[in-house]
CSV table of C-alpha atoms in Angstrom, one decimal:
chain,number,residue,atom,x,y,z
O,787,MET,CA,-66.1,-27.9,-49.4
O,788,THR,CA,-67.8,-26.7,-46.3
O,789,SER,CA,-65.4,-24.5,-44.2
O,790,ILE,CA,-64.6,-24.0,-40.6
O,791,GLY,CA,-63.9,-19.7,-39.9
O,792,GLY,CA,-64.6,-18.9,-43.3
O,793,ALA,CA,-61.0,-20.9,-44.2
O,794,GLU,CA,-60.7,-23.7,-46.8
O,795,MET,CA,-58.0,-27.2,-46.3
O,796,VAL,CA,-56.3,-25.6,-49.0
O,797,ASP,CA,-56.6,-22.5,-50.3
O,798,TRP,CA,-57.3,-23.7,-54.0
O,799,ASN,CA,-57.4,-20.1,-55.0
O,800,LEU,CA,-53.9,-19.2,-54.0
O,801,ALA,CA,-52.7,-22.7,-55.6
O,802,VAL,CA,-53.8,-21.1,-59.0
O,803,ALA,CA,-52.4,-18.0,-58.4
O,804,THR,CA,-49.3,-19.2,-57.4
O,805,ALA,CA,-48.8,-21.3,-60.2
O,806,THR,CA,-49.4,-18.9,-63.0
O,807,ARG,CA,-47.3,-16.1,-61.2
O,808,LEU,CA,-44.5,-19.0,-61.1
O,809,VAL,CA,-44.8,-20.6,-64.1
O,810,ARG,CA,-41.6,-19.6,-66.8
O,811,PRO,CA,-43.4,-18.7,-70.2
O,812,GLY,CA,-43.2,-20.5,-73.1
O,813,PRO,CA,-41.6,-21.3,-76.2
O,814,GLU,CA,-41.4,-17.7,-78.5
O,815,VAL,CA,-43.6,-18.7,-80.7
O,816,SER,CA,-45.4,-15.4,-83.3
O,817,ARG,CA,-49.2,-15.2,-83.3
O,818,ASP,CA,-49.9,-16.8,-86.9
O,819,GLU,CA,-47.7,-19.7,-85.2
O,820,ALA,CA,-49.3,-20.1,-81.7
O,821,ARG,CA,-52.9,-20.4,-83.9
O,822,GLU,CA,-51.2,-23.4,-87.0
O,823,VAL,CA,-50.4,-25.0,-83.3
O,824,VAL,CA,-53.9,-25.4,-82.1
O,825,ALA,CA,-55.3,-25.8,-85.6
O,826,GLU,CA,-52.9,-28.8,-86.5
O,827,LEU,CA,-53.2,-30.7,-81.9
O,828,ARG,CA,-57.0,-30.8,-82.7
O,829,ARG,CA,-56.8,-31.9,-86.0
O,830,HIS,CA,-54.7,-34.8,-85.6
O,831,ALA,CA,-57.0,-35.5,-81.9
O,832,LYS,CA,-59.4,-36.1,-84.4
O,833,ALA,CA,-57.2,-38.1,-86.2
O,834,SER,CA,-55.8,-40.4,-83.9
O,835,GLU,CA,-59.3,-41.6,-82.6
O,836,GLU,CA,-59.4,-43.9,-85.6
O,837,HIS,CA,-55.8,-44.5,-85.6
O,838,VAL,CA,-56.1,-45.7,-82.3
O,839,ARG,CA,-59.1,-47.7,-82.4
O,840,GLY,CA,-58.1,-49.1,-85.4
O,841,PHE,CA,-55.0,-50.9,-83.8
O,842,THR,CA,-56.9,-52.3,-80.3
O,843,ARG,CA,-59.2,-52.7,-81.0
O,844,MET,CA,-61.2,-51.3,-78.7
O,845,GLY,CA,-63.7,-48.6,-79.7
O,846,THR,CA,-66.9,-46.4,-78.1
O,847,ASP,CA,-69.5,-43.9,-78.8
O,848,ASP,CA,-69.2,-42.6,-75.5
O,849,ILE,CA,-65.9,-41.6,-76.7
O,850,HIS,CA,-67.7,-38.2,-78.1
O,851,ASP,CA,-68.7,-37.4,-74.8
O,852,THR,CA,-65.2,-35.7,-73.3
O,853,PRO,CA,-63.8,-33.0,-75.3
O,854,ILE,CA,-60.5,-32.2,-76.0
O,855,LEU,CA,-59.0,-29.1,-75.2
O,856,VAL,CA,-55.4,-27.2,-76.2
O,857,VAL,CA,-54.6,-25.3,-73.0
O,858,ASP,CA,-51.6,-23.4,-72.0
O,859,ARG,CA,-49.3,-24.3,-68.8
O,860,PRO,CA,-52.0,-21.9,-67.0
O,861,GLY,CA,-54.8,-23.3,-68.7
O,862,TRP,CA,-53.4,-27.0,-67.5
O,863,VAL,CA,-53.0,-25.4,-63.6
O,864,ARG,CA,-56.2,-24.4,-63.4
O,865,ALA,CA,-57.9,-28.1,-64.5
O,866,ASN,CA,-55.5,-29.5,-62.1
O,867,VAL,CA,-56.8,-27.6,-59.2
O,868,ALA,CA,-60.5,-28.4,-60.1
O,869,GLY,CA,-59.9,-32.5,-60.4
O,870,PHE,CA,-57.2,-32.4,-57.6
O,871,ARG,CA,-60.3,-30.7,-55.3
O,872,GLU,CA,-62.8,-32.7,-56.6
O,873,LEU,CA,-61.0,-35.9,-56.1
O,874,LEU,CA,-59.5,-35.3,-52.5
O,875,LYS,CA,-62.5,-33.9,-50.8
O,876,PRO,CA,-63.5,-36.4,-49.5
O,877,LEU,CA,-60.4,-36.7,-47.2
O,878,LEU,CA,-60.6,-32.9,-47.1
O,879,ASP,CA,-63.5,-33.3,-46.0
O,880,LYS,CA,-62.5,-35.4,-42.6
O,881,MET,CA,-59.8,-33.6,-42.1
O,882,GLN,CA,-62.0,-30.1,-41.8
O,883,GLU,CA,-64.2,-32.1,-39.3
O,884,ARG,CA,-61.0,-33.4,-37.1
O,885,ARG,CA,-59.8,-29.8,-37.0
O,886,GLY,CA,-63.3,-28.2,-36.0
O,887,THR,CA,-63.1,-30.0,-33.1
O,888,THR,CA,-59.3,-28.8,-31.9
O,889,PRO,CA,-58.8,-25.7,-29.4
O,890,GLY,CA,-57.8,-22.9,-32.6
O,891,GLY,CA,-58.4,-24.7,-35.3
O,892,ALA,CA,-59.8,-22.4,-37.0
O,893,VAL,CA,-57.3,-20.1,-37.1
O,894,LEU,CA,-54.6,-22.7,-37.5
O,895,GLY,CA,-57.0,-23.7,-40.7
O,896,ALA,CA,-56.4,-20.3,-41.9
O,897,VAL,CA,-52.6,-20.4,-42.2
O,898,GLY,CA,-52.4,-24.3,-42.8
O,899,GLY,CA,-54.3,-23.2,-45.8
O,900,LYS,CA,-52.7,-20.9,-47.1
O,901,VAL,CA,-49.5,-22.6,-46.4
O,902,THR,CA,-50.8,-25.2,-48.4
O,903,GLY,CA,-52.3,-23.7,-51.3
O,904,VAL,CA,-48.5,-22.2,-51.5
O,905,GLU,CA,-47.3,-25.2,-51.7
O,906,LEU,CA,-49.9,-26.5,-53.9
O,907,GLY,CA,-48.6,-23.8,-56.2
O,908,MET,CA,-45.4,-24.2,-56.4
O,909,LEU,CA,-46.0,-27.8,-57.0
O,910,LEU,CA,-47.3,-27.1,-59.9
O,911,SER,CA,-45.4,-24.6,-61.9
O,912,PHE,CA,-43.0,-27.2,-61.6
O,913,LEU,CA,-45.0,-29.8,-63.4
O,914,SER,CA,-47.0,-27.4,-66.0
O,915,SER,CA,-43.9,-27.4,-68.2
O,916,ARG,CA,-43.4,-30.7,-68.8
O,917,VAL,CA,-46.8,-32.7,-69.3
O,918,LEU,CA,-47.2,-32.7,-72.8
O,919,GLY,CA,-50.3,-34.3,-72.5
O,920,GLN,CA,-52.8,-35.4,-69.8
O,921,TYR,CA,-57.0,-37.6,-70.1
O,922,GLU,CA,-58.2,-35.9,-67.3
O,923,THR,CA,-60.1,-39.0,-65.7
O,924,PHE,CA,-61.9,-36.8,-62.5
O,925,ALA,CA,-62.4,-33.7,-64.3
O,926,PRO,CA,-65.4,-31.3,-63.5
O,927,ALA,CA,-66.6,-29.1,-65.9
O,928,THR,CA,-66.1,-25.8,-65.3
O,929,ARG,CA,-66.5,-22.4,-66.8
O,930,GLU,CA,-63.6,-22.7,-68.9
O,931,LEU,CA,-63.5,-25.9,-68.9
O,932,PRO,CA,-65.8,-28.2,-69.8
O,933,ALA,CA,-66.5,-31.8,-69.0
O,934,GLY,CA,-67.8,-35.1,-70.3
O,935,GLU,CA,-71.4,-35.3,-69.7
O,936,ASN,CA,-71.8,-37.8,-68.6
O,937,GLY,CA,-68.8,-39.2,-65.7
O,938,GLY,CA,-66.4,-38.6,-69.3
O,939,GLY,CA,-63.3,-36.3,-68.3
O,940,ARG,CA,-61.6,-34.3,-71.2
O,941,LEU,CA,-58.6,-34.5,-72.7
O,942,LEU,CA,-54.8,-32.0,-72.5
O,943,LEU,CA,-52.6,-31.2,-74.7
O,944,VAL,CA,-50.4,-28.8,-73.5
O,945,ALA,CA,-49.0,-26.6,-76.9
O,946,PRO,CA,-46.3,-25.1,-75.2
O,947,ASN,CA,-44.9,-27.8,-73.7
O,948,ILE,CA,-45.3,-29.9,-77.3
O,949,VAL,CA,-44.0,-26.9,-79.4
O,950,HIS,CA,-40.9,-26.6,-75.9
O,951,VAL,CA,-39.9,-30.8,-77.2
O,952,GLU,CA,-39.9,-31.2,-80.3
O,953,ARG,CA,-38.1,-28.0,-80.2
O,954,GLU,CA,-35.5,-29.2,-78.0
O,955,LEU,CA,-34.9,-32.9,-79.9
O,956,ASP,CA,-35.1,-31.0,-83.0
O,957,VAL,CA,-37.6,-33.6,-85.1
O,958,GLU,CA,-40.3,-33.5,-87.1
O,959,PRO,CA,-43.1,-30.6,-85.6
O,960,HIS,CA,-45.8,-32.6,-88.2
O,961,ASP,CA,-44.9,-36.3,-86.7
O,962,PHE,CA,-44.4,-35.2,-83.1
O,963,ARG,CA,-46.8,-33.8,-82.3
O,964,LEU,CA,-49.6,-36.4,-83.9
O,965,TRP,CA,-47.2,-39.2,-81.5
O,966,VAL,CA,-48.1,-37.0,-78.5
O,967,CYS,CA,-51.5,-37.4,-79.9
O,968,LEU,CA,-51.4,-40.9,-80.4
O,969,HIS,CA,-50.6,-41.5,-76.3
O,970,GLU,CA,-53.1,-39.2,-75.1
O,971,GLU,CA,-56.3,-40.7,-77.9
O,972,THR,CA,-55.0,-43.9,-75.9
O,973,HIS,CA,-55.8,-42.6,-72.7
O,974,ARG,CA,-58.9,-41.4,-73.9
O,975,THR,CA,-59.9,-44.9,-75.1
O,976,GLN,CA,-59.4,-46.9,-72.7
O,977,PHE,CA,-61.6,-45.4,-70.2
O,978,THR,CA,-64.2,-44.8,-72.6
O,979,ALA,CA,-64.1,-47.6,-73.9
O,980,VAL,CA,-64.1,-49.6,-70.2
O,981,PRO,CA,-67.2,-48.5,-68.5
O,982,TRP,CA,-66.2,-49.9,-65.2
O,983,LEU,CA,-62.3,-49.0,-65.3
O,984,ARG,CA,-63.4,-45.3,-64.1
O,985,ASP,CA,-65.4,-46.3,-61.0
O,986,HIS,CA,-62.8,-48.9,-60.3
O,987,LEU,CA,-60.0,-46.6,-60.2
O,988,GLU,CA,-61.8,-43.8,-57.9
O,989,GLY,CA,-62.6,-46.3,-55.9
O,990,GLU,CA,-58.7,-48.0,-54.9
O,991,ILE,CA,-57.2,-44.1,-54.9
O,992,GLN,CA,-60.6,-42.9,-52.2
O,993,SER,CA,-59.5,-45.7,-49.7
O,994,PHE,CA,-56.1,-44.8,-50.6
O,995,LEU,CA,-57.0,-42.0,-49.0
O,996,GLY,CA,-59.3,-43.5,-47.1
O,997,GLU,CA,-56.4,-44.6,-44.9
O,998,THR,CA,-54.5,-41.1,-44.4
O,999,GLU,CA,-53.9,-40.1,-41.5
O,1000,VAL,CA,-55.7,-37.4,-40.2
O,1001,ASP,CA,-53.6,-36.6,-36.9
O,1002,PRO,CA,-52.2,-33.4,-37.5
O,1003,MET,CA,-48.6,-35.0,-35.3
O,1004,THR,CA,-48.8,-38.5,-36.7
O,1005,VAL,CA,-48.8,-36.5,-39.7
O,1006,LEU,CA,-45.7,-34.6,-38.6
O,1007,GLU,CA,-43.9,-37.6,-37.3
O,1008,ARG,CA,-43.9,-39.1,-40.8
O,1009,ILE,CA,-42.5,-35.9,-42.2
O,1010,ARG,CA,-39.5,-35.7,-39.4
O,1011,GLU,CA,-38.7,-39.1,-40.4
O,1012,ALA,CA,-39.1,-38.7,-44.4
O,1013,ALA,CA,-37.2,-35.7,-43.9
O,1014,GLN,CA,-34.3,-37.4,-41.9
O,1015,SER,CA,-34.8,-40.2,-45.1
O,1016,LEU,CA,-34.3,-38.0,-47.0
O,1017,ALA,CA,-31.4,-36.1,-46.0
O,1018,GLY,CA,-29.6,-39.2,-44.8
O,1019,GLY,CA,-30.3,-39.7,-41.1
O,1020,ARG,CA,-31.6,-42.0,-40.7
O,1021,PRO,CA,-32.4,-42.8,-36.8
O,1022,GLU,CA,-29.7,-45.3,-35.4
O,1023,GLY,CA,-30.2,-49.0,-36.4
O,1024,GLU,CA,-32.9,-48.5,-39.2
O,1025,GLU,CA,-32.8,-49.8,-42.8
O,1026,ASP,CA,-32.0,-47.8,-45.7
O,1027,ASP,CA,-35.5,-47.0,-46.9
O,1028,GLY,CA,-33.8,-48.2,-50.9
O,1029,GLY,CA,-34.3,-44.8,-52.1
O,1030,ARG,CA,-38.1,-44.7,-51.9
O,1031,SER,CA,-39.2,-40.8,-51.9
O,1032,LEU,CA,-40.8,-38.6,-49.9
O,1033,VAL,CA,-44.7,-40.0,-51.3
O,1034,GLU,CA,-44.1,-43.3,-50.9
O,1035,ILE,CA,-42.0,-43.0,-47.6
O,1036,VAL,CA,-45.2,-40.6,-45.7
O,1037,GLN,CA,-47.7,-44.5,-46.5
O,1038,THR,CA,-49.4,-46.6,-44.5
O,1039,PRO,CA,-48.4,-50.5,-44.7
O,1040,ALA,CA,-52.4,-50.7,-46.1
O,1041,GLN,CA,-51.9,-47.7,-47.9
O,1042,ARG,CA,-48.9,-49.1,-49.7
O,1043,GLU,CA,-50.6,-52.0,-50.6
O,1044,ILE,CA,-53.4,-50.2,-52.4
O,1045,LEU,CA,-50.6,-48.4,-53.8
O,1046,GLY,CA,-49.2,-51.2,-55.3
O,1047,ARG,CA,-53.1,-52.5,-56.6
O,1048,LEU,CA,-52.5,-49.1,-58.4
O,1049,THR,CA,-49.1,-49.1,-59.9
O,1050,ALA,CA,-49.7,-51.9,-61.6
O,1051,VAL,CA,-52.7,-50.1,-63.0
O,1052,MET,CA,-51.1,-47.7,-64.3
O,1053,SER,CA,-48.6,-49.1,-65.1
O,1054,LEU,CA,-50.7,-51.1,-67.4
O,1055,LEU,CA,-52.2,-47.7,-68.7
O,1056,GLU,CA,-49.3,-46.4,-69.5
O,1057,GLY,CA,-47.2,-48.9,-71.4
O,1058,HIS,CA,-50.6,-49.8,-73.3
O,1059,ALA,CA,-50.4,-45.9,-74.4
O,1060,ASP,CA,-46.4,-46.8,-75.0
O,1061,PHE,CA,-47.2,-49.4,-77.7
O,1062,VAL,CA,-49.9,-48.2,-79.0
O,1063,MET,CA,-47.5,-45.2,-80.3
O,1064,ASP,CA,-45.3,-47.1,-81.3
O,1065,GLY,CA,-47.8,-49.5,-83.0
O,1066,VAL,CA,-49.6,-47.3,-84.8
O,1067,GLY,CA,-46.8,-45.2,-85.8
O,1068,PRO,CA,-45.1,-46.7,-88.3
O,1069,ASP,CA,-47.9,-46.5,-90.9
O,1070,VAL,CA,-48.9,-42.6,-89.8
O,1071,VAL,CA,-45.6,-41.2,-88.2
O,1072,PRO,CA,-43.0,-41.1,-90.9
O,1073,SER,CA,-40.2,-40.5,-88.3
O,1074,VAL,CA,-41.6,-42.7,-84.8
O,1075,GLY,CA,-38.6,-44.2,-85.0
O,1076,GLU,CA,-35.8,-41.1,-84.6
O,1077,ILE,CA,-38.5,-39.9,-81.9
O,1078,ARG,CA,-38.7,-42.7,-79.8
O,1079,GLU,CA,-35.0,-42.5,-79.7
O,1080,LYS,CA,-35.1,-39.1,-78.5
O,1081,PHE,CA,-37.2,-39.5,-76.6
O,1082,GLN,CA,-36.6,-42.0,-74.3
O,1083,GLN,CA,-33.6,-40.6,-73.6
O,1084,ARG,CA,-34.7,-37.1,-72.7
O,1085,ARG,CA,-37.0,-39.3,-70.0
O,1086,ALA,CA,-34.4,-41.2,-68.9
O,1087,LYS,CA,-31.4,-38.6,-68.3
O,1088,GLY,CA,-33.7,-35.7,-67.0
O,1089,ALA,CA,-33.6,-32.2,-67.9
O,1090,SER,CA,-31.1,-31.1,-64.8
O,1091,ARG,CA,-30.0,-31.8,-61.7
O,1092,LEU,CA,-32.4,-29.9,-60.1
O,1093,ASP,CA,-35.0,-31.7,-62.3
O,1094,LEU,CA,-33.4,-35.0,-61.7
O,1095,ALA,CA,-33.8,-34.6,-57.5
O,1096,LEU,CA,-36.9,-33.1,-57.9
O,1097,ARG,CA,-38.6,-36.4,-59.8
O,1098,LYS,CA,-36.8,-38.0,-57.3
O,1099,LEU,CA,-38.4,-36.5,-54.2
O,1100,LEU,CA,-41.5,-36.6,-56.0
O,1101,GLY,CA,-42.1,-39.8,-56.9
O,1102,LEU,CA,-41.9,-39.3,-61.3
O,1103,ASP,CA,-39.0,-42.0,-61.4
O,1104,ALA,CA,-41.8,-44.5,-60.0
O,1105,LYS,CA,-44.0,-43.0,-63.2
O,1106,LEU,CA,-40.6,-43.8,-65.5
O,1107,LYS,CA,-40.2,-47.2,-64.9
O,1108,GLN,CA,-44.3,-47.5,-65.1
O,1109,TYR,CA,-43.8,-46.7,-69.0
O,1110,ARG,CA,-41.0,-49.0,-69.2
O,1111,ASP,CA,-42.4,-52.0,-67.0
O,1112,GLY,CA,-46.0,-51.3,-68.7
O,1113,GLU,CA,-44.8,-51.6,-72.6
O,1114,ARG,CA,-42.7,-54.8,-71.1
O,1115,PHE,CA,-46.0,-56.7,-70.3
O,1116,VAL,CA,-48.5,-55.0,-73.1
O,1117,ARG,CA,-45.6,-56.4,-75.7
O,1118,ALA,CA,-45.4,-59.9,-74.5
O,1119,VAL,CA,-48.3,-60.3,-73.9
O,1120,VAL,CA,-49.8,-59.3,-77.2
O,1121,ASP,CA,-46.9,-61.4,-78.7
O,1122,GLN,CA,-47.9,-64.1,-76.9
O,1123,VAL,CA,-52.2,-64.7,-77.6
O,1124,GLY,CA,-52.5,-61.6,-79.7
O,1125,MET,CA,-54.4,-58.6,-79.5
O,1126,ASP,CA,-57.9,-59.9,-78.6
O,1127,GLY,CA,-55.7,-62.2,-76.3
O,1128,PHE,CA,-54.6,-58.6,-74.2
O,1129,ASN,CA,-58.0,-57.3,-74.9
O,1130,ARG,CA,-59.2,-59.6,-71.8
O,1131,VAL,CA,-57.7,-57.6,-69.4
O,1132,TRP,CA,-60.1,-55.0,-70.2
O,1133,THR,CA,-63.1,-57.6,-69.0
O,1134,SER,CA,-63.3,-57.3,-64.9
O,1135,PRO,CA,-61.2,-55.3,-62.1
O,1136,ASN,CA,-60.2,-59.1,-62.0
O,1137,THR,CA,-58.5,-59.7,-64.9
O,1138,LEU,CA,-56.4,-56.8,-64.3
O,1139,PRO,CA,-52.5,-57.4,-63.5
O,1140,THR,CA,-51.0,-57.6,-60.5
O,1141,LYS,CA,-47.6,-55.5,-59.9
O,1142,THR,CA,-46.3,-59.1,-59.9
O,1143,GLU,CA,-48.0,-60.1,-63.2
O,1144,ILE,CA,-46.7,-56.9,-64.7
O,1145,ALA,CA,-42.8,-57.8,-64.0
O,1146,LYS,CA,-44.1,-61.2,-64.8
O,1147,PRO,CA,-46.5,-62.2,-68.3
O,1148,THR,CA,-46.7,-65.2,-68.8
O,1149,ASP,CA,-48.1,-65.0,-65.4
O,1150,TRP,CA,-50.9,-62.9,-65.7
O,1151,VAL,CA,-51.4,-65.2,-69.4
O,1152,ALA,CA,-51.8,-68.1,-66.9
O,1153,ARG,CA,-54.0,-67.0,-64.4
O,1154,VAL,CA,-56.7,-66.0,-67.1
O,1155,HIS,CA,-56.1,-67.5,-70.3
O,1156,ARG,CA,-55.6,-70.6,-69.0
O,1157,LYS,CA,-58.3,-70.1,-65.9
O,1158,ALA,CA,-60.9,-69.3,-68.5
O,1159,GLU,CA,-59.8,-72.5,-71.0
O,1160,SER,CA,-60.3,-74.4,-68.4
């Protein structure tokens, strides 16, 4: 990334250092137990390939271009910082250019970059203890974290978090580890079997970022409005924001339209992964019913009052809703037209469901199937 006065818009190294310093320690395990967990997760991830491909009827040899990495919490942080840096580069370059024309911009940027780095590090430290696994779609290869050679991503499994949750839920560890791998392997299959999906998502995200206001005063005004809303201190005469998150409140109208499309796609991807791991589960995960029930209860209630507040602020509650709505969409479509009929969703961006269709699966079936058959 270009820099002015030697300062970047975000001090990425400080973000990693801050998150690594603040991250909570994982569960206590012996060295031998840790080695066994890592080895078992790798075996389950490998076995999940055939389970998922057989159930979904989606497959490609390109799946082997995406490595499977078992990481700890600091490893997850480093991977995500690398991904953020790659994805946000066009936006930050634009902001960097704008800052260069502002008197004192380089000095302010040096301070701002460090502040932003600390804030990002604090956020990542919070999230690093909650993520079980992740398919990194836009992952650049680094010395420590390899990625697919032909634009593929990488599959991350966060070992200490998986052990923590299986103990918290008091479920059979081997079953739970395979169950998690089935979900994440489904994401890996989605992006390797549907070649256009990555570029489509990246285009939508860059369009979203391209609409971002880069004028500092405008950004400050939006943050002020967001703070008033979250504190219940809206200006007199303004309507309730409906409990929107900070992320939603600072959007422009154009961004909300793009976000609607992104929300539909993410609901599809997350719901499909939940549907697949439950569909495969009974054959290979004996205790899948108990795991699903306990895990859903954990998702719904959160770990603490602070956790609930942060989830609301960051918009993570919306992500939980995506799992539910998306899974209902996939299940309803498969019930109506079968797995092969559902797989028409992967034909092109035009066959992806809209946000309205996620809530009304019959509308998607009518648009995609009846139009194709007429």
